[in-house]
Tab-separated table of C-alpha atoms in Angstrom:
chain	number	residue	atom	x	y	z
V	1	UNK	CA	-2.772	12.794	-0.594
V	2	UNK	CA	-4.424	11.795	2.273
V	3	UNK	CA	-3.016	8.334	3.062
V	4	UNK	CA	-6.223	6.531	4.744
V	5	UNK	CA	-5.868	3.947	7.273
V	6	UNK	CA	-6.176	1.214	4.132
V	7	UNK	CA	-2.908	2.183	2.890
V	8	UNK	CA	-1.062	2.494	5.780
V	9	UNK	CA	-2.980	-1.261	6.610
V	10	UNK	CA	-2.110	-2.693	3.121
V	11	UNK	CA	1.401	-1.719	3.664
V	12	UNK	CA	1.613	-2.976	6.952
V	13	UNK	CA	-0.073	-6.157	6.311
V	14	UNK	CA	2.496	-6.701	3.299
V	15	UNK	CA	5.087	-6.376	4.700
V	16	UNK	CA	4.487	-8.613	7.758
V	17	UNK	CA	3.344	-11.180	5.143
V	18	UNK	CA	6.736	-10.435	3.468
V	19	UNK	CA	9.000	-10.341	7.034
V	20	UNK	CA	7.495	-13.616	7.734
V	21	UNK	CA	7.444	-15.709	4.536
V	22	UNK	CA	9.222	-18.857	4.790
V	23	UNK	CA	7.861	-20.336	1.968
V	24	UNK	CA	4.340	-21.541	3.567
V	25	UNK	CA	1.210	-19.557	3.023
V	26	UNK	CA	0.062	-16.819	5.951
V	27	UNK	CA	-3.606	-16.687	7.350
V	28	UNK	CA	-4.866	-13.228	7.548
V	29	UNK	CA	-5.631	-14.085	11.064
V	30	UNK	CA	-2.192	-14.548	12.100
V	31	UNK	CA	-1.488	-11.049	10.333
V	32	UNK	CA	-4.273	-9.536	12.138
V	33	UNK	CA	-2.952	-10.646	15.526
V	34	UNK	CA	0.339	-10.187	15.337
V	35	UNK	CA	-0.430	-6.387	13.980
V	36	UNK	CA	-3.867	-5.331	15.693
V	37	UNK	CA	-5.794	-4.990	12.579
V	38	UNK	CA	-9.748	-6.360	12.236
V	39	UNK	CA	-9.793	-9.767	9.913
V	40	UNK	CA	-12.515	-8.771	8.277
V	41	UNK	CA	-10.368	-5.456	7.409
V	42	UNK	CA	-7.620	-7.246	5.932
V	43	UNK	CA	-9.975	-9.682	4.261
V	44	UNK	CA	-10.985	-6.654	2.121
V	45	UNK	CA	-7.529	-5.450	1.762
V	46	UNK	CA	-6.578	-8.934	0.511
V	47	UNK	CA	-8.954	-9.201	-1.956
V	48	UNK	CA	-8.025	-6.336	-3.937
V	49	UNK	CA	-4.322	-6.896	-3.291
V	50	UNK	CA	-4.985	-10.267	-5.102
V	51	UNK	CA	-6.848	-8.426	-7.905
V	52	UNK	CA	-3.872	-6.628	-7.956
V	53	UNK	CA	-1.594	-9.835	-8.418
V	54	UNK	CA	0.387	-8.867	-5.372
V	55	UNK	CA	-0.485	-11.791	-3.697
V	56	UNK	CA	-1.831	-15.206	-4.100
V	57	UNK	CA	-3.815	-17.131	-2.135
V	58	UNK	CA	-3.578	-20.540	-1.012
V	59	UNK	CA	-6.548	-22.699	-0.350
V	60	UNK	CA	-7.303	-25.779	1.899
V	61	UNK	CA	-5.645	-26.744	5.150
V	62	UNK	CA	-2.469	-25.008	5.727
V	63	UNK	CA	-3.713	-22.448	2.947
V	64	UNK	CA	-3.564	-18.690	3.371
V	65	UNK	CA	-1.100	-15.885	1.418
V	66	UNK	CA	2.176	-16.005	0.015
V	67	UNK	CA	3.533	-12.901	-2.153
V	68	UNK	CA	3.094	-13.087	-5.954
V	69	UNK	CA	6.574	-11.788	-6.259
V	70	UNK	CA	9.272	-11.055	-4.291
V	71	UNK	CA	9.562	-8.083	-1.685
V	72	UNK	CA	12.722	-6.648	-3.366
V	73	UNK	CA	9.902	-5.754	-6.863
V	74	UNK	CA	7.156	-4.722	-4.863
V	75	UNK	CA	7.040	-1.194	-4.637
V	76	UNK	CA	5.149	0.972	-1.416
V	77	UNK	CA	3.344	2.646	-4.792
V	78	UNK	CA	1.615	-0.550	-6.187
V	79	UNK	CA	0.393	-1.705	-2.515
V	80	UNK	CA	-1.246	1.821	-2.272
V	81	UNK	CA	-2.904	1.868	-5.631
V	82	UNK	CA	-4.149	-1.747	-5.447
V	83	UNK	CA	-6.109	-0.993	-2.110
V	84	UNK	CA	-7.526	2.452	-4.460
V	85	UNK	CA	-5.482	4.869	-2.745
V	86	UNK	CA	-4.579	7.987	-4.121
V	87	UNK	CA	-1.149	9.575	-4.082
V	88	UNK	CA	-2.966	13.293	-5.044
V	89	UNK	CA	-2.608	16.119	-2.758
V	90	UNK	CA	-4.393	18.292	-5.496
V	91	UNK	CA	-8.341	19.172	-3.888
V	92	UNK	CA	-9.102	18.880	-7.838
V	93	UNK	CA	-7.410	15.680	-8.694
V	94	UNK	CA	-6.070	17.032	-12.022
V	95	UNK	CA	-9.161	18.155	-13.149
V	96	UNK	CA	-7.322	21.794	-13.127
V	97	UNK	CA	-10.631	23.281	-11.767
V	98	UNK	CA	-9.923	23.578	-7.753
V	99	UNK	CA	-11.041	27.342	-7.757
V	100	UNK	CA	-14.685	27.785	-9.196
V	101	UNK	CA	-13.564	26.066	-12.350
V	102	UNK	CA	-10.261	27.455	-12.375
V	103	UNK	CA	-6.327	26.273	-11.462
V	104	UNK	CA	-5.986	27.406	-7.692
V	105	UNK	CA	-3.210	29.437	-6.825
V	106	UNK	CA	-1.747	26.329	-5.330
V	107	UNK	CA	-2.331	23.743	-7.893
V	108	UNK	CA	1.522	23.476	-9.033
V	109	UNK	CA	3.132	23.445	-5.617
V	110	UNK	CA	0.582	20.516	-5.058
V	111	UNK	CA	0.850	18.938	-8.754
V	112	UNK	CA	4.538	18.816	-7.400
V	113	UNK	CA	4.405	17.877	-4.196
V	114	UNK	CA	2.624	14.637	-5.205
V	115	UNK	CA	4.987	13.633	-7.741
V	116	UNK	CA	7.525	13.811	-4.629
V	117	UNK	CA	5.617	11.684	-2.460
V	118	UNK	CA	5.100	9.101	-5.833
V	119	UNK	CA	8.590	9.322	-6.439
V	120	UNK	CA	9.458	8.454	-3.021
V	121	UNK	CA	7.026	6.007	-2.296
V	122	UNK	CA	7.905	3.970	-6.065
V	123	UNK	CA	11.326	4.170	-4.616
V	124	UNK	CA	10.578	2.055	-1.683
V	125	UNK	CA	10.229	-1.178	-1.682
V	126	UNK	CA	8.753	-4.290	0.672
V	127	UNK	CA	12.653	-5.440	0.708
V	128	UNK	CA	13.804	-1.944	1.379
V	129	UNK	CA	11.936	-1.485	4.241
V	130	UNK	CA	12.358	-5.165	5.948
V	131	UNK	CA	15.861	-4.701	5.861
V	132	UNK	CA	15.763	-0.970	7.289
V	133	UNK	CA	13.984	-2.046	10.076
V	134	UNK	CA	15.930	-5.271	10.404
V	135	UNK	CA	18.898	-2.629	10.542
V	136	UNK	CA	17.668	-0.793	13.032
């Protein structure tokens, strides 16, 4: 898996959009400042996590994001996937053909190595991780 800087981003942008909801919409700008990432980056980001139906957007003055959900059923998983990341550390990506059309040597460890990381990351969620660092 090679977690790009769009899923650390997506996650990041969630869950200040999450840390800060107070029941009025966000502007991506706000997000952008308070966590040194390019508007028109997030803009991107946004769109897909809307695709996604992780958030909604709000339109007009005052407009801007508001989870679809809440943070305690959004998992670190479906932020990554929305944004097309891939939680694969297989070179193949399943295709069982890393090795001049054959399953590397390696292609298990990595088959379950991923599932870890999946496991983990579905285990987390925007809550979870508010509240760690609110802990902390």
């Amino acid at each position: 898996m090679q977690l790009t800087t769009k899923g650390r981003y997506a996650i990041t942008a969630m869950l200040d959009l999450a840390a800060n909801n107070a029941g009025k919409p966000i502007t991506l700008d706000f997000i952008s400042q308070r966590q040194n990432i390019s508007l028109s980056y997030l803009e991107q980001l946004f769109a897909k996590l809307r695709r996604a139906n992780l958030v909604k957007s709000v339109r007009g003055p005052g407009g801007g994001y508001l989870l679809n959900t809440q943070a305690k059923n959004i998992s670190l998983t479906q932020i990554i996937e929305a944004v097309d990341e891939n939680i694969d550390l297989r070179r193949c990506k399943g295709m069982n053909a890393c090795n001049n059309g054959k399953q590397c040597i390696s292609h298990q460890l990595w088959c379950d190595v991923s599932k870890q990381i999946r496991t983990f990351l579905n285990s987390k969620t925007l809550q979870m991780v508010i509240d760690n660092h609110e802990g902390q």
